[in-house]
Short mmCIF file of C-alpha atoms in Angstrom, two decimals:
data_model
loop_
_atom_site.label_atom_id
_atom_site.label_comp_id
_atom_site.label_asym_id
_atom_site.label_seq_id
_atom_site.Cartn_x
_atom_site.Cartn_y
_atom_site.Cartn_z
CA UNK A 1 0.00 0.00 0.00
CA UNK A 2 1.35 3.45 -0.92
CA UNK A 3 1.82 6.08 1.77
CA UNK A 4 -1.00 8.12 0.24
CA UNK A 5 -3.36 5.15 0.38
CA UNK A 6 -2.37 4.70 4.00
CA UNK A 7 -3.25 8.36 4.68
CA UNK A 8 -6.61 7.81 3.02
CA UNK A 9 -7.32 4.72 5.07
CA UNK A 10 -6.36 6.35 8.36
CA UNK A 11 -8.53 9.40 7.58
CA UNK A 12 -11.46 7.10 6.85
CA UNK A 13 -10.86 5.27 10.13
CA UNK A 14 -10.48 8.52 12.06
CA UNK A 15 -7.02 7.74 13.39
CA UNK A 16 -6.35 11.28 14.55
CA UNK A 17 -3.02 10.49 16.16
CA UNK A 18 -1.27 8.97 13.13
CA UNK A 19 -2.45 10.98 10.12
CA UNK A 20 -0.09 13.94 10.56
CA UNK A 21 2.91 11.60 10.74
CA UNK A 22 1.79 9.69 7.67
CA UNK A 23 1.28 12.89 5.68
CA UNK A 24 4.81 13.95 6.58
CA UNK A 25 6.13 10.54 5.53
CA UNK A 26 4.29 10.83 2.20
CA UNK A 27 5.84 14.28 1.65
CA UNK A 28 9.27 12.96 2.57
CA UNK A 29 8.71 10.18 0.05
CA UNK A 30 8.21 12.75 -2.69
CA UNK A 31 4.40 13.07 -2.87
CA UNK A 32 3.03 16.49 -3.82
CA UNK A 33 0.97 18.36 -1.18
CA UNK A 34 -1.95 18.81 -3.59
CA UNK A 35 -1.93 15.09 -4.37
CA UNK A 36 -2.13 14.22 -0.66
CA UNK A 37 -4.87 16.78 -0.08
CA UNK A 38 -6.93 15.43 -2.98
CA UNK A 39 -6.55 11.92 -1.61
CA UNK A 40 -7.85 13.01 1.79
CA UNK A 41 -10.74 14.90 0.19
CA UNK A 42 -11.65 11.75 -1.73
CA UNK A 43 -11.54 9.75 1.48
CA UNK A 44 -13.84 12.23 3.23
CA UNK A 45 -16.20 12.09 0.27
CA UNK A 46 -16.62 8.37 0.88
CA UNK A 47 -17.10 9.02 4.60
CA UNK A 48 -19.80 11.58 3.77
CA UNK A 49 -21.60 9.17 1.44
CA UNK A 50 -21.55 6.45 4.10
CA UNK A 51 -22.99 8.91 6.62
CA UNK A 52 -25.78 9.91 4.23
CA UNK A 53 -26.54 6.23 3.69
CA UNK A 54 -26.77 5.65 7.47
CA UNK A 55 -23.84 3.23 7.43
CA UNK A 56 -21.76 5.32 9.81
CA UNK A 57 -22.78 7.70 12.57
CA UNK A 58 -21.86 11.19 13.76
CA UNK A 59 -18.82 10.21 15.90
CA UNK A 60 -17.21 8.31 13.02
CA UNK A 61 -17.68 11.29 10.76
CA UNK A 62 -16.36 13.72 13.38
CA UNK A 63 -13.19 11.78 14.02
CA UNK A 64 -12.54 11.36 10.29
CA UNK A 65 -12.90 15.12 9.84
CA UNK A 66 -10.61 15.68 12.82
CA UNK A 67 -8.04 13.23 11.41
CA UNK A 68 -8.12 15.00 8.08
CA UNK A 69 -7.67 18.40 9.69
CA UNK A 70 -4.52 17.07 11.44
CA UNK A 71 -3.21 16.13 8.00
CA UNK A 72 -4.20 19.49 6.52
CA UNK A 73 -2.27 21.25 9.30
CA UNK A 74 0.92 19.62 7.97
CA UNK A 75 0.08 20.60 4.39
CA UNK A 76 -1.10 24.17 5.06
CA UNK A 77 2.32 25.92 5.00
CA UNK A 78 3.11 24.11 1.74
CA UNK A 79 -0.22 24.96 0.12
CA UNK A 80 -0.38 28.62 1.17
CA UNK A 81 -1.10 30.86 -1.75
CA UNK A 82 -2.03 27.99 -4.01
CA UNK A 83 -5.53 29.01 -5.10
CA UNK A 84 -6.08 25.74 -6.94
CA UNK A 85 -6.36 23.91 -3.63
CA UNK A 86 -9.46 25.76 -2.49
CA UNK A 87 -12.99 25.59 -3.83
CA UNK A 88 -13.42 29.13 -2.48
CA UNK A 89 -14.65 30.66 0.74
CA UNK A 90 -17.81 29.47 2.44
CA UNK A 91 -19.37 31.48 5.25
CA UNK A 92 -21.44 29.35 7.62
CA UNK A 93 -23.56 29.98 10.70
CA UNK A 94 -26.72 29.22 12.65
CA UNK A 95 -29.34 31.93 12.22
CA UNK A 96 -30.45 34.53 14.75
CA UNK A 97 -32.27 33.20 17.81
CA UNK A 98 -30.88 29.68 17.47
CA UNK A 99 -28.09 28.20 19.58
CA UNK A 100 -27.84 24.76 17.96
CA UNK A 101 -24.50 24.03 16.42
CA UNK A 102 -23.84 20.30 16.12
CA UNK A 103 -25.26 20.00 12.61
CA UNK A 104 -23.69 23.27 11.55
CA UNK A 105 -20.29 22.24 12.91
CA UNK A 106 -20.50 18.91 11.17
CA UNK A 107 -21.37 20.56 7.85
CA UNK A 108 -18.54 23.05 8.37
CA UNK A 109 -16.00 20.29 8.97
CA UNK A 110 -17.20 18.33 5.97
CA UNK A 111 -17.11 21.35 3.67
CA UNK A 112 -13.61 22.15 4.88
CA UNK A 113 -12.63 18.56 4.22
CA UNK A 114 -14.05 18.89 0.73
CA UNK A 115 -11.78 21.85 0.00
CA UNK A 116 -13.73 24.98 0.97
CA UNK A 117 -12.09 27.70 3.06
CA UNK A 118 -14.51 28.00 5.94
CA UNK A 119 -15.48 31.06 7.97
CA UNK A 120 -17.67 29.90 10.82
CA UNK A 121 -19.73 32.69 12.37
CA UNK A 122 -21.02 30.44 15.16
CA UNK A 123 -24.60 30.51 16.43
CA UNK A 124 -27.29 33.20 16.77
CA UNK A 125 -26.01 35.11 13.74
CA UNK A 126 -28.11 38.06 12.43
CA UNK A 127 -28.81 38.19 8.69
CA UNK A 128 -26.81 41.41 8.33
CA UNK A 129 -23.73 39.72 9.78
CA UNK A 130 -23.93 36.90 7.21
CA UNK A 131 -24.07 39.47 4.40
CA UNK A 132 -21.30 41.63 5.83
CA UNK A 133 -18.84 38.74 6.28
CA UNK A 134 -19.74 37.16 2.93
CA UNK A 135 -18.98 40.50 1.21
CA UNK A 136 -15.73 41.03 3.09
CA UNK A 137 -14.48 37.60 2.13
CA UNK A 138 -15.91 37.34 -1.35
CA UNK A 139 -17.70 34.11 -0.40
CA UNK A 140 -18.60 31.71 -3.20
CA UNK A 141 -21.34 30.20 -1.05
CA UNK A 142 -23.07 30.88 2.27
CA UNK A 143 -24.46 28.07 4.42
CA UNK A 144 -27.14 28.85 7.00
CA UNK A 145 -28.88 26.52 9.41
CA UNK A 146 -31.94 26.77 11.62
CA UNK A 147 -32.89 23.97 13.99
CA UNK A 148 -36.15 25.24 15.39
CA UNK A 149 -39.54 25.94 13.90
CA UNK A 150 -39.36 29.28 15.72
CA UNK A 151 -36.22 30.30 13.87
CA UNK A 152 -37.47 29.41 10.40
CA UNK A 153 -38.48 33.07 9.82
CA UNK A 154 -34.88 34.09 10.68
CA UNK A 155 -33.62 31.57 8.14
CA UNK A 156 -35.92 33.13 5.56
CA UNK A 157 -34.70 36.63 6.39
CA UNK A 158 -31.08 35.47 6.11
CA UNK A 159 -31.60 33.70 2.81
CA UNK A 160 -33.44 36.63 1.24
CA UNK A 161 -30.83 39.15 2.45
CA UNK A 162 -28.02 37.03 1.02
CA UNK A 163 -29.82 36.54 -2.28
CA UNK A 164 -30.42 40.31 -2.52
CA UNK A 165 -26.68 40.80 -2.03
CA UNK A 166 -26.00 38.35 -4.85
CA UNK A 167 -24.72 35.30 -2.92
CA UNK A 168 -25.31 31.60 -3.45
CA UNK A 169 -27.10 30.16 -0.42
CA UNK A 170 -27.45 26.65 0.94
CA UNK A 171 -29.72 25.93 3.94
CA UNK A 172 -30.40 23.06 6.28
CA UNK A 173 -31.63 22.07 9.72
CA UNK A 174 -34.22 19.79 11.28
CA UNK A 175 -37.44 21.60 10.27
CA UNK A 176 -36.11 22.69 6.86
CA UNK A 177 -37.32 20.95 3.71
CA UNK A 178 -36.59 21.35 0.01
CA UNK A 179 -39.98 23.05 -0.31
CA UNK A 180 -39.10 25.58 2.39
CA UNK A 181 -35.66 26.16 0.86
CA UNK A 182 -37.34 26.92 -2.47
CA UNK A 183 -39.86 29.19 -0.76
CA UNK A 184 -37.10 31.26 0.86
CA UNK A 185 -35.20 31.40 -2.44
CA UNK A 186 -32.16 29.42 -1.26
CA UNK A 187 -30.14 27.86 -4.08
CA UNK A 188 -29.70 24.57 -2.30
CA UNK A 189 -30.92 22.40 0.55
CA UNK A 190 -29.30 19.39 2.14
CA UNK A 191 -30.84 17.04 4.70
CA UNK A 192 -27.50 16.01 6.22
CA UNK A 193 -23.79 16.86 6.31
CA UNK A 194 -22.77 14.33 3.66
CA UNK A 195 -25.32 15.64 1.16
CA UNK A 196 -24.38 19.24 2.02
CA UNK A 197 -20.94 18.65 0.52
CA UNK A 198 -22.33 17.21 -2.70
CA UNK A 199 -24.83 20.05 -3.01
CA UNK A 200 -22.31 22.80 -2.19
CA UNK A 201 -19.81 21.50 -4.73
CA UNK A 202 -22.55 21.30 -7.34
CA UNK A 203 -23.58 24.92 -6.64
CA UNK A 204 -20.10 26.41 -7.02
CA UNK A 205 -19.21 24.56 -10.19
CA UNK B 1 -65.65 1.87 30.61
CA UNK B 2 -62.09 1.09 31.62
CA UNK B 3 -60.21 3.45 33.89
CA UNK B 4 -57.40 5.45 32.29
CA UNK B 5 -54.87 3.10 33.83
CA UNK B 6 -56.74 -0.07 32.83
CA UNK B 7 -57.07 1.24 29.31
CA UNK B 8 -53.32 1.86 29.08
CA UNK B 9 -52.64 -1.67 30.35
CA UNK B 10 -54.94 -3.12 27.69
CA UNK B 11 -53.03 -1.17 25.02
CA UNK B 12 -49.67 -2.35 26.36
CA UNK B 13 -50.63 -5.99 26.69
CA UNK B 14 -52.47 -6.39 23.41
CA UNK B 15 -55.84 -6.69 25.15
CA UNK B 16 -59.08 -4.84 24.52
CA UNK B 17 -58.72 -1.12 25.12
CA UNK B 18 -61.95 0.83 24.74
CA UNK B 19 -60.31 3.99 23.45
CA UNK B 20 -56.98 5.51 22.45
CA UNK B 21 -54.76 6.62 25.32
CA UNK B 22 -54.67 10.40 25.15
CA UNK B 23 -51.01 11.38 25.21
CA UNK B 24 -49.82 11.87 28.83
CA UNK B 25 -53.27 11.22 30.33
CA UNK B 26 -52.17 8.22 32.47
CA UNK B 27 -49.25 10.03 34.07
CA UNK B 28 -49.34 12.64 36.79
CA UNK B 29 -45.86 14.11 36.76
CA UNK B 30 -44.49 15.01 40.19
CA UNK B 31 -42.38 18.04 39.40
CA UNK B 32 -42.26 19.80 42.77
CA UNK B 33 -39.61 17.61 44.41
CA UNK B 34 -36.63 19.20 46.16
CA UNK B 35 -34.28 17.49 43.68
CA UNK B 36 -36.00 18.33 40.40
CA UNK B 37 -33.47 19.90 38.04
CA UNK B 38 -33.00 23.63 37.85
CA UNK B 39 -33.95 25.40 34.64
CA UNK B 40 -33.51 29.02 33.61
CA UNK B 41 -36.57 31.18 32.96
CA UNK B 42 -37.35 32.08 29.35
CA UNK B 43 -34.86 34.74 28.34
CA UNK B 44 -32.63 33.92 31.30
CA UNK B 45 -29.46 32.06 32.22
CA UNK B 46 -28.46 30.02 35.26
CA UNK B 47 -25.51 27.98 36.45
CA UNK B 48 -27.24 24.74 37.35
CA UNK B 49 -26.66 22.39 40.26
CA UNK B 50 -23.77 20.73 38.35
CA UNK B 51 -22.04 24.02 37.56
CA UNK B 52 -23.21 24.02 33.94
CA UNK B 53 -24.32 27.29 32.39
CA UNK B 54 -27.75 26.84 30.86
CA UNK B 55 -29.42 29.51 28.75
CA UNK B 56 -32.99 29.86 27.48
CA UNK B 57 -33.00 32.57 24.80
CA UNK B 58 -36.23 34.41 24.17
CA UNK B 59 -38.22 32.74 21.41
CA UNK B 60 -36.54 29.32 21.71
CA UNK B 61 -38.45 26.18 22.64
CA UNK B 62 -36.22 25.16 25.51
CA UNK B 63 -33.08 25.70 27.54
CA UNK B 64 -29.67 24.75 26.23
CA UNK B 65 -26.23 24.32 27.84
CA UNK B 66 -23.59 26.83 26.77
CA UNK B 67 -20.39 25.29 25.44
CA UNK B 68 -18.04 28.05 24.42
CA UNK B 69 -14.50 27.77 25.83
CA UNK B 70 -15.35 29.98 28.76
CA UNK B 71 -18.40 27.99 29.84
CA UNK B 72 -17.61 24.38 28.97
CA UNK B 73 -17.34 22.41 32.22
CA UNK B 74 -15.25 19.42 31.07
CA UNK B 75 -12.60 20.77 28.76
CA UNK B 76 -10.39 17.69 29.03
CA UNK B 77 -12.08 14.36 29.66
CA UNK B 78 -8.93 12.93 31.28
CA UNK B 79 -9.35 15.51 34.06
CA UNK B 80 -13.11 15.20 34.53
CA UNK B 81 -12.83 14.28 38.20
CA UNK B 82 -11.33 17.69 38.92
CA UNK B 83 -14.38 19.58 37.66
CA UNK B 84 -17.46 17.33 37.85
CA UNK B 85 -18.98 17.46 41.32
CA UNK B 86 -22.33 15.80 41.90
CA UNK B 87 -24.93 18.00 43.56
CA UNK B 88 -26.12 17.07 47.01
CA UNK B 89 -29.51 15.41 46.76
CA UNK B 90 -30.07 14.49 50.39
CA UNK B 91 -32.71 16.90 51.57
CA UNK B 92 -34.58 17.08 54.89
CA UNK B 93 -37.89 15.18 55.08
CA UNK B 94 -39.66 18.51 55.40
CA UNK B 95 -38.55 19.51 51.88
CA UNK B 96 -40.41 16.52 50.40
CA UNK B 97 -43.82 17.50 51.80
CA UNK B 98 -45.19 19.37 48.75
CA UNK B 99 -44.30 16.45 46.47
CA UNK B 100 -45.74 13.92 48.94
CA UNK B 101 -48.97 15.90 49.02
CA UNK B 102 -49.07 15.88 45.23
CA UNK B 103 -48.67 12.08 45.22
CA UNK B 104 -51.35 11.69 47.91
CA UNK B 105 -53.81 13.66 45.77
CA UNK B 106 -53.52 11.20 42.86
CA UNK B 107 -56.32 8.71 42.24
CA UNK B 108 -54.13 5.64 41.82
CA UNK B 109 -56.95 3.76 40.06
CA UNK B 110 -56.72 6.28 37.26
CA UNK B 111 -53.16 7.56 37.13
CA UNK B 112 -49.53 6.71 37.74
CA UNK B 113 -47.59 8.88 40.17
CA UNK B 114 -44.66 9.60 37.90
CA UNK B 115 -41.25 10.99 38.76
CA UNK B 116 -39.32 12.92 36.16
CA UNK B 117 -35.59 12.68 35.40
CA UNK B 118 -33.73 14.78 32.86
CA UNK B 119 -31.18 15.09 31.42
CA UNK B 120 -30.30 11.41 31.02
CA UNK B 121 -26.86 9.84 30.77
CA UNK B 122 -26.12 10.75 27.14
CA UNK B 123 -27.54 14.26 27.53
CA UNK B 124 -25.48 14.73 30.69
CA UNK B 125 -22.32 13.95 28.70
CA UNK B 126 -23.44 16.61 26.22
CA UNK B 127 -24.13 19.05 29.06
CA UNK B 128 -20.69 18.43 30.56
CA UNK B 129 -18.49 18.70 27.47
CA UNK B 130 -20.49 19.71 24.40
CA UNK B 131 -21.76 17.45 21.65
CA UNK B 132 -18.64 17.06 19.50
CA UNK B 133 -16.36 16.20 22.41
CA UNK B 134 -18.94 13.83 23.87
CA UNK B 135 -19.30 11.98 20.56
CA UNK B 136 -15.60 11.85 19.73
CA UNK B 137 -14.60 10.79 23.24
CA UNK B 138 -16.51 7.52 22.77
CA UNK B 139 -13.76 6.75 20.26
CA UNK B 140 -10.76 8.60 21.58
CA UNK B 141 -11.09 8.19 25.34
CA UNK B 142 -13.43 5.23 25.91
CA UNK B 143 -12.06 4.38 29.34
CA UNK B 144 -12.66 7.88 30.68
CA UNK B 145 -16.11 7.88 29.12
CA UNK B 146 -16.91 4.65 30.93
CA UNK B 147 -15.68 6.18 34.19
CA UNK B 148 -17.83 9.26 33.86
CA UNK B 149 -20.85 7.18 32.83
CA UNK B 150 -20.37 4.92 35.87
CA UNK B 151 -20.21 8.03 38.02
CA UNK B 152 -23.49 9.28 36.54
CA UNK B 153 -25.13 5.89 36.99
CA UNK B 154 -24.18 5.83 40.68
CA UNK B 155 -25.62 9.31 41.05
CA UNK B 156 -28.84 8.41 39.22
CA UNK B 157 -29.28 5.41 41.50
CA UNK B 158 -28.93 7.67 44.55
CA UNK B 159 -31.51 9.94 42.95
CA UNK B 160 -33.80 6.97 42.40
CA UNK B 161 -33.38 5.96 46.06
CA UNK B 162 -34.48 9.40 47.20
CA UNK B 163 -37.55 9.35 44.96
CA UNK B 164 -38.46 5.84 46.04
CA UNK B 165 -37.92 6.51 49.75
CA UNK B 166 -39.96 9.71 49.84
CA UNK B 167 -42.59 9.27 47.13
CA UNK B 168 -42.98 5.55 46.27
CA UNK B 169 -43.67 6.44 42.61
CA UNK B 170 -45.51 4.07 40.25
CA UNK B 171 -43.75 5.25 37.12
CA UNK B 172 -40.58 6.94 35.92
CA UNK B 173 -40.50 9.39 33.02
CA UNK B 174 -36.88 9.64 31.95
CA UNK B 175 -35.45 11.85 29.23
CA UNK B 176 -32.42 11.05 27.11
CA UNK B 177 -32.37 12.02 23.44
CA UNK B 178 -30.42 9.44 21.51
CA UNK B 179 -30.59 10.69 17.96
CA UNK B 180 -31.44 13.21 15.31
CA UNK B 181 -34.60 12.74 13.30
CA UNK B 182 -32.68 10.70 10.73
CA UNK B 183 -30.48 8.35 12.74
CA UNK B 184 -29.17 7.57 16.20
CA UNK B 185 -26.26 9.77 17.25
CA UNK B 186 -24.05 6.78 17.97
CA UNK B 187 -23.94 3.37 16.36
CA UNK B 188 -25.86 0.48 17.93
CA UNK B 189 -22.50 -1.14 18.78
CA UNK B 190 -21.32 1.97 20.67
CA UNK B 191 -24.72 2.24 22.35
CA UNK B 192 -24.52 -1.39 23.43
CA UNK B 193 -21.05 -0.90 24.88
CA UNK B 194 -21.61 2.37 26.76
CA UNK B 195 -25.28 3.15 27.36
CA UNK B 196 -27.03 -0.22 27.54
CA UNK B 197 -25.20 -1.39 30.70
CA UNK B 198 -25.77 2.01 32.31
CA UNK B 199 -29.50 1.99 31.69
CA UNK B 200 -29.90 -1.65 32.64
CA UNK B 201 -28.61 -0.70 36.08
CA UNK B 202 -30.74 2.44 36.43
CA UNK B 203 -34.03 1.05 35.12
CA UNK B 204 -33.40 -2.31 36.82
CA UNK B 205 -33.01 -0.46 40.11
CA UNK B 206 -36.31 1.39 39.73
CA UNK B 207 -38.14 -1.82 38.84
CA UNK B 208 -36.53 -3.80 41.67
CA UNK B 209 -37.85 -1.15 44.02
CA UNK B 210 -41.49 -1.23 43.01
CA UNK B 211 -41.64 1.23 40.12
CA UNK B 212 -44.03 -0.45 37.73
CA UNK B 213 -43.58 1.51 34.54
CA UNK B 214 -40.55 2.96 32.78
CA UNK B 215 -41.33 5.59 30.15
CA UNK B 216 -38.31 6.80 28.20
CA UNK B 217 -38.36 10.00 26.14
CA UNK B 218 -36.21 10.33 23.05
CA UNK B 219 -37.83 12.42 20.33
CA UNK B 220 -35.60 11.14 17.62
CA UNK B 221 -34.89 8.31 15.26
CA UNK B 222 -33.98 5.33 17.44
CA UNK B 223 -35.58 2.38 15.64
CA UNK B 224 -32.16 0.71 15.54
CA UNK B 225 -31.99 0.85 19.35
CA UNK B 226 -35.38 -0.73 20.17
CA UNK B 227 -33.94 -4.17 21.05
CA UNK B 228 -31.72 -2.43 23.61
CA UNK B 229 -34.67 -0.43 24.93
CA UNK B 230 -36.50 -3.69 25.54
CA UNK B 231 -33.46 -5.24 27.19
CA UNK B 232 -33.00 -2.31 29.57
CA UNK B 233 -36.63 -2.47 30.68
CA UNK B 234 -38.36 0.42 28.90
CA UNK B 235 -42.11 -0.15 28.80
CA UNK B 236 -43.03 2.87 26.71
CA UNK B 237 -40.78 4.72 24.29
CA UNK B 238 -42.23 8.23 24.17
CA UNK B 239 -41.25 10.68 21.44
CA UNK B 240 -41.17 8.23 18.55
CA UNK B 241 -40.76 10.43 15.49
CA UNK B 242 -42.49 9.46 12.27
CA UNK B 243 -39.10 8.82 10.62
CA UNK B 244 -38.88 5.58 12.64
CA UNK B 245 -41.67 3.89 10.64
CA UNK B 246 -43.75 3.34 13.77
CA UNK B 247 -46.22 0.87 12.19
CA UNK B 248 -43.33 -1.39 11.28
CA UNK B 249 -41.87 -1.12 14.80
CA UNK B 250 -45.26 -2.05 16.28
CA UNK B 251 -45.42 -5.08 13.99
CA UNK B 252 -41.92 -6.14 14.98
CA UNK B 253 -41.79 -5.35 18.70
CA UNK B 254 -45.38 -4.81 19.88
CA UNK B 255 -45.96 -6.81 23.05
CA UNK B 256 -42.44 -6.15 24.27
CA UNK B 257 -42.64 -2.36 24.26
CA UNK B 258 -45.25 0.32 23.52
CA UNK B 259 -44.63 3.27 21.20
CA UNK B 260 -45.88 6.76 22.06
CA UNK B 261 -45.84 9.50 19.45
CA UNK B 262 -45.65 9.10 15.66
CA UNK B 263 -46.60 12.76 15.34
CA UNK B 264 -43.61 15.08 15.08
CA UNK B 265 -44.01 18.16 17.28
CA UNK B 266 -42.42 20.32 14.60
CA UNK B 267 -45.23 19.41 12.21
CA UNK B 268 -48.15 20.31 14.50
CA UNK B 269 -46.69 22.60 17.17
CA UNK B 270 -45.44 25.71 15.40
CA UNK B 271 -46.53 29.36 15.21
CA UNK B 272 -48.90 28.77 12.27
CA UNK B 273 -50.56 25.59 13.61
CA UNK B 274 -54.21 24.88 12.89
CA UNK B 275 -56.73 22.35 14.20
CA UNK B 276 -56.94 20.88 10.69
CA UNK B 277 -53.21 20.11 10.64
CA UNK B 278 -53.41 18.50 14.10
CA UNK B 279 -56.45 16.40 13.14
CA UNK B 280 -54.89 15.24 9.90
CA UNK B 281 -51.66 14.17 11.61
CA UNK B 282 -53.43 12.39 14.48
CA UNK B 283 -55.74 10.60 12.04
CA UNK B 284 -52.76 9.45 9.98
CA UNK B 285 -50.96 8.21 13.08
CA UNK B 286 -53.98 6.38 14.54
CA UNK B 287 -54.97 4.72 11.26
CA UNK B 288 -51.40 3.65 10.46
CA UNK B 289 -50.43 2.49 13.91
CA UNK B 290 -53.69 0.99 15.18
CA UNK B 291 -55.08 0.38 18.64
CA UNK B 292 -52.45 -1.78 20.32
CA UNK B 293 -48.94 -1.05 21.61
CA UNK B 294 -49.42 2.53 20.46
CA UNK B 295 -50.23 5.84 22.16
CA UNK B 296 -50.87 8.71 19.76
CA UNK B 297 -49.44 12.14 20.49
CA UNK B 298 -46.80 14.69 19.70
CA UNK B 299 -43.13 13.86 20.20
CA UNK B 300 -42.80 16.68 22.78
CA UNK B 301 -41.23 15.44 26.04
CA UNK B 302 -43.91 16.65 28.45
CA UNK B 303 -47.67 17.23 28.49
CA UNK B 304 -47.32 20.77 27.19
CA UNK B 305 -47.56 22.79 24.00
CA UNK B 306 -44.85 25.08 22.68
CA UNK B 307 -47.61 27.16 21.10
CA UNK B 308 -50.82 27.60 23.14
CA UNK B 309 -53.68 25.25 22.33
CA UNK B 310 -51.81 22.51 20.47
CA UNK B 311 -51.88 19.95 23.31
CA UNK B 312 -55.62 20.41 23.85
CA UNK B 313 -56.30 20.26 20.10
CA UNK B 314 -54.31 17.02 19.96
CA UNK B 315 -56.41 15.52 22.75
CA UNK B 316 -59.57 16.53 20.88
CA UNK B 317 -58.26 14.96 17.67
CA UNK B 318 -57.51 11.72 19.53
CA UNK B 319 -61.06 11.71 20.96
CA UNK B 320 -62.37 12.05 17.43
CA UNK B 321 -60.30 9.06 16.29
CA UNK B 322 -61.56 7.05 19.27
CA UNK B 323 -65.11 7.73 18.08
CA UNK B 324 -64.24 6.59 14.58
CA UNK B 325 -62.11 3.55 15.34
CA UNK B 326 -63.53 2.02 18.57
#
């Protein structure tokens, strides 16, 4: 098995303690940083698909994402300034009035694993803040979540404000459906973190 | 006509109920005990009896622990013993009087005197360290997770002893959310390793001490955990979301456990709710799930509405289905 395949396998298994070392070994063996990154992204894609299919659960996905981020830490100084390694900036947050963040964090980690540069605004984020940060960072996509029926109006306000400002918007959260996403003029909807990656990549193509 | 309690028993044993059980109708929740958990008021924030900051923002449906770096209680699971201190639950006899009076006022032919426990073991882990750390620590620090779970189990058993000594309850209503609406948070294998043994001890202790009925709330997908629920002694799983395919669960496990819910609170209990929506959902649930091993109602974890009138409208819709189906 090549060193890169080993990295892929350890990312998939969520072996957070060994991935950084393996990435370094792959680099020492002559592998290109971009090649290693792409291999890890591919691995996380499979993890995301398995999650969407219900074959693996949240902890498995979290530790895979954490393992990958340990590998990315090694690659970061070598990739700096290389625009081809990023799919662009994605601003993410939970809308105003809502403190839930597990789903949002999971989506953020998965999008980062897929190659987006993430700016996480946290929870309880007003619509104006989403727009302001998206403008400042020239975001290619903005991801907004709402976990409560009571914060669905805030999700609508956020989506409409972002659309008015010309941004591509993806939404999700327990009470959110494709129909609601369409109603609030979002460009995309995803029912879970694995699908969010597929949808986000499709939207920025 | 059967009493409320008799009717529930007929539903649970596959007998001849004469009507649908109306949501929480058989349970009188004893909430005024001296050891009932502390909750912040709407719009407020408290540090609870465990030292966890809990906030209830205006407009939200419930309180939530705060897990930023400043507020997280267990920042490093390997050092949990340094920060987790169990609250004192031994209170003077005098402090139990209001709850004892509430129990004494219950017509035991009709209702179960029910004690309430929340958060449960899994939710406590979330309260202590936040969701991501709790979930990843099952993988990365399993031994410490087992230690902290054992600690919580010991504490819950002490809690049970106090309830049993002072109130002699007939039923336990115990919260612990185990999943999202799409899947369980952890795999069945992880659940079996960490949570099944914990709950076998807790629920076994209640039953060994005369508590007849264990009702467990998890308003989530948890169909993959039902065999464990049966093994740990749950009589009624309350909060069954429609994503579980409740009719199929009834077919597979009816007789071993009863399912309460099949109507998602988010679908009927929201600012724009109408009686028509409630009636349609209750009718769907009752017709699909049938009369046995099933209690219709919203997935909400108490006999309340988030938006005024929903609970009462749900009761009325169940009465209507009783008229049509019995």
